[in-house]
Amino acid sequence: MKVNITNRLFHFRFAAGTSRGVYTTRRSWFVSLTDDQGRSGVGESAPLPDLSCDALPDYEDILRRMGQQIEQTGEIPYSQLLPYPSMLFGLETALWQLERGNQPLDNTPFARGEEGIPINGLIWMGQFDEMSRRLEEKLAQGFHCIKLKIGAIDFDDELTLIRRIRQRYGRETVELRVDANGAFSPEEALNRMDELAKYDIHSIEQPIRQGQWETMAHLCRETPLPIALDEELIGVNMPMDKEALLDTIQPQYIILKPSLHGGMSGAEEWIGMARQRGIGSWVTSALESNIGLNAIAHFTALMYDPHITMPQGLGTGQIYSDNIPMPLEIRGEQLWVKT
């Protein structure tokens, strides 16, 4: 097995604001695997600064050491890669593609181009007028599930935007999700969720910062609207720790990003544990280029097919001005494979 590693800097079409800061560029590492028969596959390893547990100064050095082990053994060292989920995701994707050869990554209705995956329309943080304009664009494009990133501007302004949506569209017409990215303090979280619940919100992602299990468990018991865990899952890699988190907090949903939550194998484990406990889930990308998005979309199809009905978070393929072409396209509110 030969391993080749390159990296590339992508440029956002706009300043992508979150409660943790603003992204204008994103660096990805691409891992190519080639076997003795000449088959090859490529995967994307892309940690998010200030968020991924493996966004380290010596990231490329570690990735290259893992690549050397694969060249020597012909196998992915899963146990050693648990602390490095974005690296694991890239290597899993490359191996998956290598093993499938010239075939699509799977044989689902999505992979055959027979069904699309419903996705949410994402409204990035920004000034009030910016968010209003982006909202109108998503609604005009046909999205019925809208996800608003909140926590960067005044909370009353965010409520005003949400109120305007509900004045025009009932919950039967537009499903609203909000993502706080841990922006609320534990003291204010319940009051703010009470305010949000007046507008028929589907769910709120990560209302407080991760690592406060008992406080989050209390919020999940008392919340007026469903809570979905996202950042809370980062760095929780061992099965017994995953079980402890789910059993302690008992969230209504968990959201899986393979490059943050243990690669595809780790995300699959999370989904299985959640199902056993009656906890819902969906999958989102984490600002990968189209290489990573393609793999995550096929992974999602395998996890939830046939006939996915819950909107997934897979609509980020249009965020870069210099993205890599892939046979993916958004038609209305669905992500499709172009066959």
Coordinates of C-alpha atoms in Angstrom, one line a residue:
M1 CA 0.0 0.0 0.0
K2 CA 1.3 3.4 -1.0
V3 CA 0.2 6.6 0.8
N4 CA 0.5 10.1 -0.6
I5 CA -0.5 13.2 1.4
T6 CA -1.1 16.7 0.0
N7 CA -2.8 19.7 1.4
R8 CA -4.9 22.5 -0.1
L9 CA -6.3 25.9 1.1
F10 CA -9.9 26.6 0.3
H11 CA -11.5 30.0 0.2
F12 CA -15.0 30.8 1.5
R13 CA -17.4 32.7 -0.8
F14 CA -18.3 34.7 2.3
A15 CA -17.2 35.2 5.9
A16 CA -18.6 32.1 7.7
G17 CA -19.5 33.3 11.2
T18 CA -20.0 31.1 14.2
S19 CA -20.1 31.9 17.9
R20 CA -16.5 30.7 18.0
G21 CA -15.2 33.1 15.3
V22 CA -15.3 33.7 11.6
Y23 CA -13.9 31.4 8.9
T24 CA -12.6 32.8 5.6
T25 CA -10.3 29.9 4.6
R26 CA -10.0 26.2 5.4
R27 CA -7.1 23.9 4.9
S28 CA -7.7 20.2 4.1
W29 CA -5.2 17.3 3.8
F30 CA -5.9 14.8 1.1
V31 CA -4.8 11.2 1.6
S32 CA -4.4 8.9 -1.4
L33 CA -4.1 5.1 -0.9
T34 CA -2.8 2.9 -3.8
D35 CA -2.6 -0.9 -3.6
D36 CA -0.4 -3.3 -5.5
Q37 CA -3.1 -3.8 -8.1
G38 CA -3.1 -0.2 -9.0
R39 CA -6.4 0.6 -7.4
S40 CA -6.6 3.9 -5.6
G41 CA -8.8 6.0 -3.3
V42 CA -8.7 9.5 -1.9
G43 CA -10.0 10.9 1.4
E44 CA -10.2 14.3 3.0
S45 CA -8.8 15.0 6.5
A46 CA -9.7 18.5 7.6
P47 CA -9.7 19.6 11.3
L48 CA -11.6 22.7 12.3
P49 CA -9.5 25.2 14.2
D50 CA -10.7 25.9 17.7
L51 CA -13.2 23.0 17.5
S52 CA -11.7 19.7 16.4
C53 CA -9.9 17.7 19.1
D54 CA -7.1 17.0 16.6
A55 CA -6.5 20.5 15.3
L56 CA -2.9 20.3 16.3
P57 CA 0.2 22.3 15.2
D58 CA 1.9 19.0 14.1
Y59 CA -1.2 17.7 12.4
E60 CA 0.6 16.9 9.1
D61 CA 3.5 15.1 10.9
I62 CA 1.1 12.9 12.8
L63 CA -0.9 12.1 9.6
R64 CA 2.3 11.2 7.8
R65 CA 3.3 8.8 10.6
M66 CA 0.0 7.1 10.4
G67 CA 0.4 6.9 6.6
Q68 CA 3.8 5.2 7.1
Q69 CA 2.2 2.6 9.4
I70 CA -0.4 1.9 6.7
E71 CA 2.3 1.4 4.1
Q72 CA 4.0 -1.1 6.4
T73 CA 0.9 -3.1 7.5
G74 CA -1.6 -2.5 4.8
E75 CA -4.2 -1.7 7.5
I76 CA -5.6 1.4 9.1
P77 CA -4.5 1.6 12.8
Y78 CA -7.9 2.4 14.2
S79 CA -7.0 2.2 17.9
Q80 CA -4.2 4.7 17.4
L81 CA -6.4 7.0 15.4
L82 CA -9.2 7.4 17.9
P83 CA -7.8 10.7 19.2
Y84 CA -7.6 12.0 15.6
P85 CA -11.1 11.7 14.2
S86 CA -10.5 13.9 11.1
M87 CA -7.5 11.8 10.1
L88 CA -9.4 8.6 10.6
F89 CA -12.3 9.9 8.5
G90 CA -9.9 10.7 5.6
L91 CA -8.2 7.4 5.7
E92 CA -11.5 5.5 6.0
T93 CA -12.8 7.4 3.0
A94 CA -9.7 6.6 0.9
L95 CA -9.9 2.9 1.8
W96 CA -13.6 2.8 1.1
Q97 CA -13.1 4.2 -2.4
L98 CA -10.1 2.0 -3.1
E99 CA -12.1 -1.1 -2.2
R100 CA -15.0 -0.1 -4.4
G101 CA -12.8 0.6 -7.4
N102 CA -14.7 2.3 -10.2
Q103 CA -18.0 1.6 -8.5
P104 CA -20.0 4.2 -6.5
L105 CA -19.2 4.1 -2.8
D106 CA -22.4 2.1 -2.1
N107 CA -25.5 0.6 -3.7
T108 CA -28.2 2.7 -2.1
P109 CA -31.0 4.5 -4.0
F110 CA -29.0 7.7 -3.3
A111 CA -25.9 6.3 -4.9
R112 CA -27.8 5.1 -7.9
G113 CA -29.3 8.5 -8.4
E114 CA -32.8 7.3 -7.7
E115 CA -33.4 9.3 -4.5
G116 CA -32.1 12.6 -3.0
I117 CA -31.2 13.2 0.6
P118 CA -33.3 16.0 2.2
I119 CA -31.1 18.7 3.7
N120 CA -31.6 21.8 5.7
G121 CA -30.9 25.3 4.4
L122 CA -28.2 26.8 6.6
I123 CA -28.3 30.5 7.6
W124 CA -24.9 31.6 8.8
M125 CA -24.4 34.1 11.6
G126 CA -24.2 37.7 10.5
Q127 CA -25.8 41.1 11.0
F128 CA -29.6 41.1 11.1
D129 CA -30.0 42.3 7.5
E130 CA -27.5 39.7 6.2
M131 CA -29.3 36.8 8.0
S132 CA -32.7 38.1 6.7
R133 CA -31.4 38.2 3.1
R134 CA -29.9 34.7 3.4
L135 CA -33.1 33.4 4.8
E136 CA -35.1 34.7 1.9
E137 CA -32.7 33.1 -0.5
K138 CA -33.1 29.7 1.1
L139 CA -36.8 29.9 1.2
A140 CA -36.9 31.0 -2.5
Q141 CA -34.7 27.9 -3.3
G142 CA -37.4 25.7 -1.9
F143 CA -36.0 24.7 1.5
H144 CA -38.6 23.7 4.1
C145 CA -36.1 23.0 6.9
I146 CA -34.1 26.0 7.9
K147 CA -31.2 26.0 10.4
L148 CA -30.2 29.3 12.0
K149 CA -26.8 29.8 13.7
I150 CA -27.4 32.0 16.7
G151 CA -25.3 33.5 19.4
A152 CA -23.2 36.1 17.6
I153 CA -25.6 39.1 17.5
D154 CA -28.1 40.4 20.1
F155 CA -30.5 37.7 21.2
D156 CA -33.5 40.0 20.8
D157 CA -32.5 40.6 17.2
E158 CA -32.3 36.9 16.6
L159 CA -35.8 36.5 18.1
T160 CA -37.1 39.2 15.9
L161 CA -35.8 37.3 12.8
I162 CA -37.4 34.1 14.1
R163 CA -40.7 35.9 14.8
R164 CA -40.8 37.2 11.3
I165 CA -40.4 33.7 9.9
R166 CA -43.2 32.4 12.0
Q167 CA -45.5 35.3 11.0
R168 CA -45.2 34.2 7.4
Y169 CA -44.7 30.4 7.7
G170 CA -46.2 28.0 10.2
R171 CA -44.3 25.0 11.4
E172 CA -46.1 22.8 8.9
T173 CA -44.5 24.9 6.1
V174 CA -41.1 25.6 7.6
E175 CA -39.2 23.6 10.2
L176 CA -36.9 25.7 12.2
R177 CA -33.7 24.5 13.9
V178 CA -31.3 26.7 15.8
D179 CA -27.6 26.1 16.6
A180 CA -26.2 28.0 19.5
N181 CA -22.7 26.4 19.3
G182 CA -22.5 26.7 23.1
A183 CA -23.2 30.4 23.2
F184 CA -25.6 30.5 26.2
S185 CA -24.4 30.6 29.8
P186 CA -25.9 27.8 32.1
E187 CA -27.8 30.5 34.0
E188 CA -29.5 32.0 31.0
A189 CA -30.0 28.9 28.8
L190 CA -33.5 27.8 30.1
N191 CA -34.9 31.3 29.8
R192 CA -33.6 31.7 26.3
M193 CA -35.0 28.3 25.3
D194 CA -38.4 29.3 26.8
E195 CA -38.3 32.3 24.5
L196 CA -37.4 30.2 21.5
A197 CA -40.0 27.6 22.2
K198 CA -42.8 30.2 21.5
Y199 CA -41.9 29.9 17.8
D200 CA -42.3 26.1 17.3
I201 CA -38.6 25.4 17.1
H202 CA -37.7 21.8 16.1
S203 CA -34.6 21.6 18.2
I204 CA -31.6 23.6 19.5
E205 CA -28.1 22.4 19.1
Q206 CA -25.6 22.6 21.9
P207 CA -27.2 25.5 24.0
I208 CA -24.2 25.6 26.4
R209 CA -20.5 24.7 26.0
Q210 CA -19.6 21.1 26.2
G211 CA -18.1 19.4 29.2
Q212 CA -20.9 20.3 31.7
W213 CA -22.7 17.0 31.8
E214 CA -24.8 17.5 34.9
T215 CA -25.9 20.9 33.8
M216 CA -26.7 19.7 30.3
A217 CA -28.6 16.7 31.8
H218 CA -30.7 19.2 33.8
L219 CA -31.4 21.2 30.7
C220 CA -32.5 18.1 28.8
R221 CA -34.9 17.2 31.6
E222 CA -36.4 20.7 31.9
T223 CA -36.1 22.0 28.3
P224 CA -39.3 23.3 26.5
L225 CA -37.8 22.2 23.2
P226 CA -35.6 19.2 22.1
I227 CA -31.9 19.5 22.6
A228 CA -29.4 18.1 20.2
L229 CA -25.8 17.4 21.2
D230 CA -23.0 18.2 18.8
E231 CA -19.8 19.6 20.3
E232 CA -20.5 17.6 23.4
L233 CA -19.5 14.4 21.5
I234 CA -16.1 15.7 20.4
G235 CA -13.2 13.8 22.0
V236 CA -15.5 11.1 23.5
N237 CA -14.1 8.1 21.7
M238 CA -14.3 4.9 23.9
P239 CA -17.6 3.0 23.9
M240 CA -18.0 3.1 27.6
D241 CA -17.5 6.8 27.6
K242 CA -20.1 7.2 24.9
E243 CA -22.6 5.2 26.9
A244 CA -21.9 7.2 30.0
L245 CA -22.5 10.5 28.2
L246 CA -25.8 9.3 26.6
D247 CA -27.0 7.8 29.9
T248 CA -26.1 10.8 32.0
I249 CA -27.3 13.6 29.7
Q250 CA -30.2 11.7 28.0
P251 CA -30.5 14.2 25.1
Q252 CA -33.4 14.2 22.6
Y253 CA -31.0 14.1 19.6
I254 CA -27.3 13.7 18.7
I255 CA -25.7 15.2 15.6
L256 CA -22.9 13.3 14.0
K257 CA -20.0 14.9 12.0
P258 CA -17.7 12.0 11.1
S259 CA -14.6 14.2 11.0
L260 CA -15.3 15.4 14.5
H261 CA -16.9 12.3 16.1
G262 CA -14.7 9.4 15.4
G263 CA -14.7 9.0 11.7
M264 CA -17.4 7.0 10.0
S265 CA -16.9 4.0 12.3
G266 CA -17.2 6.2 15.4
A267 CA -20.3 8.0 14.0
E268 CA -21.9 4.6 13.2
E269 CA -21.2 3.5 16.8
W270 CA -22.8 6.7 18.2
I271 CA -25.9 6.2 16.0
G272 CA -26.3 2.6 17.1
M273 CA -26.0 3.5 20.8
A274 CA -28.5 6.4 20.4
R275 CA -31.1 4.1 18.7
Q276 CA -30.8 1.6 21.6
R277 CA -31.8 4.5 23.9
G278 CA -34.6 6.0 21.8
I279 CA -32.5 9.0 21.0
G280 CA -32.8 10.5 17.5
S281 CA -29.9 11.5 15.3
W282 CA -28.9 13.0 12.0
V283 CA -25.6 13.6 10.1
T284 CA -24.0 16.8 9.1
S285 CA -20.8 17.7 7.3
A286 CA -18.2 19.9 9.0
L287 CA -17.2 22.4 6.2
E288 CA -15.3 19.7 4.2
S289 CA -14.7 20.2 0.5
N290 CA -16.8 18.2 -1.9
I291 CA -14.5 15.2 -1.4
G292 CA -15.4 14.9 2.2
L293 CA -19.1 15.9 1.6
N294 CA -19.4 13.1 -1.0
A295 CA -18.2 10.5 1.5
I296 CA -20.5 11.8 4.3
A297 CA -23.5 11.8 2.0
H298 CA -23.0 8.2 1.0
F299 CA -22.4 7.3 4.7
T300 CA -25.7 9.0 5.6
A301 CA -27.5 7.0 2.9
L302 CA -26.1 3.8 4.3
M303 CA -27.1 4.8 7.9
Y304 CA -30.7 5.9 7.2
D305 CA -31.8 4.5 3.9
P306 CA -34.2 3.6 2.5
H307 CA -36.3 6.8 2.0
I308 CA -34.6 9.3 4.3
T309 CA -37.2 11.7 5.6
M310 CA -35.4 13.7 8.3
P311 CA -33.4 16.6 6.8
Q312 CA -29.6 16.2 7.1
G313 CA -26.9 18.9 7.3
L314 CA -25.2 18.2 4.0
G315 CA -25.6 21.5 2.1
T316 CA -22.1 23.0 2.5
G317 CA -20.7 22.0 -0.9
Q318 CA -21.3 25.5 -2.3
I319 CA -19.4 27.5 0.4
Y320 CA -16.0 27.5 -1.4
S321 CA -15.1 29.6 -4.4
D322 CA -12.5 26.9 -5.4
N323 CA -14.2 23.7 -4.4
I324 CA -13.3 20.4 -6.1
P325 CA -15.9 19.2 -8.7
M326 CA -17.8 16.1 -7.6
P327 CA -21.0 14.5 -9.0
L328 CA -23.2 16.1 -6.4
E329 CA -25.9 18.7 -6.9
I330 CA -28.6 20.4 -4.8
R331 CA -32.1 20.2 -6.4
G332 CA -34.5 22.2 -4.3
E333 CA -34.0 21.0 -0.8
Q334 CA -32.3 17.7 -1.6
L335 CA -28.8 16.6 -2.3
W336 CA -28.5 14.2 -5.3
V337 CA -25.8 12.2 -7.0
K338 CA -25.4 13.0 -10.7
T339 CA -25.1 9.7 -12.5

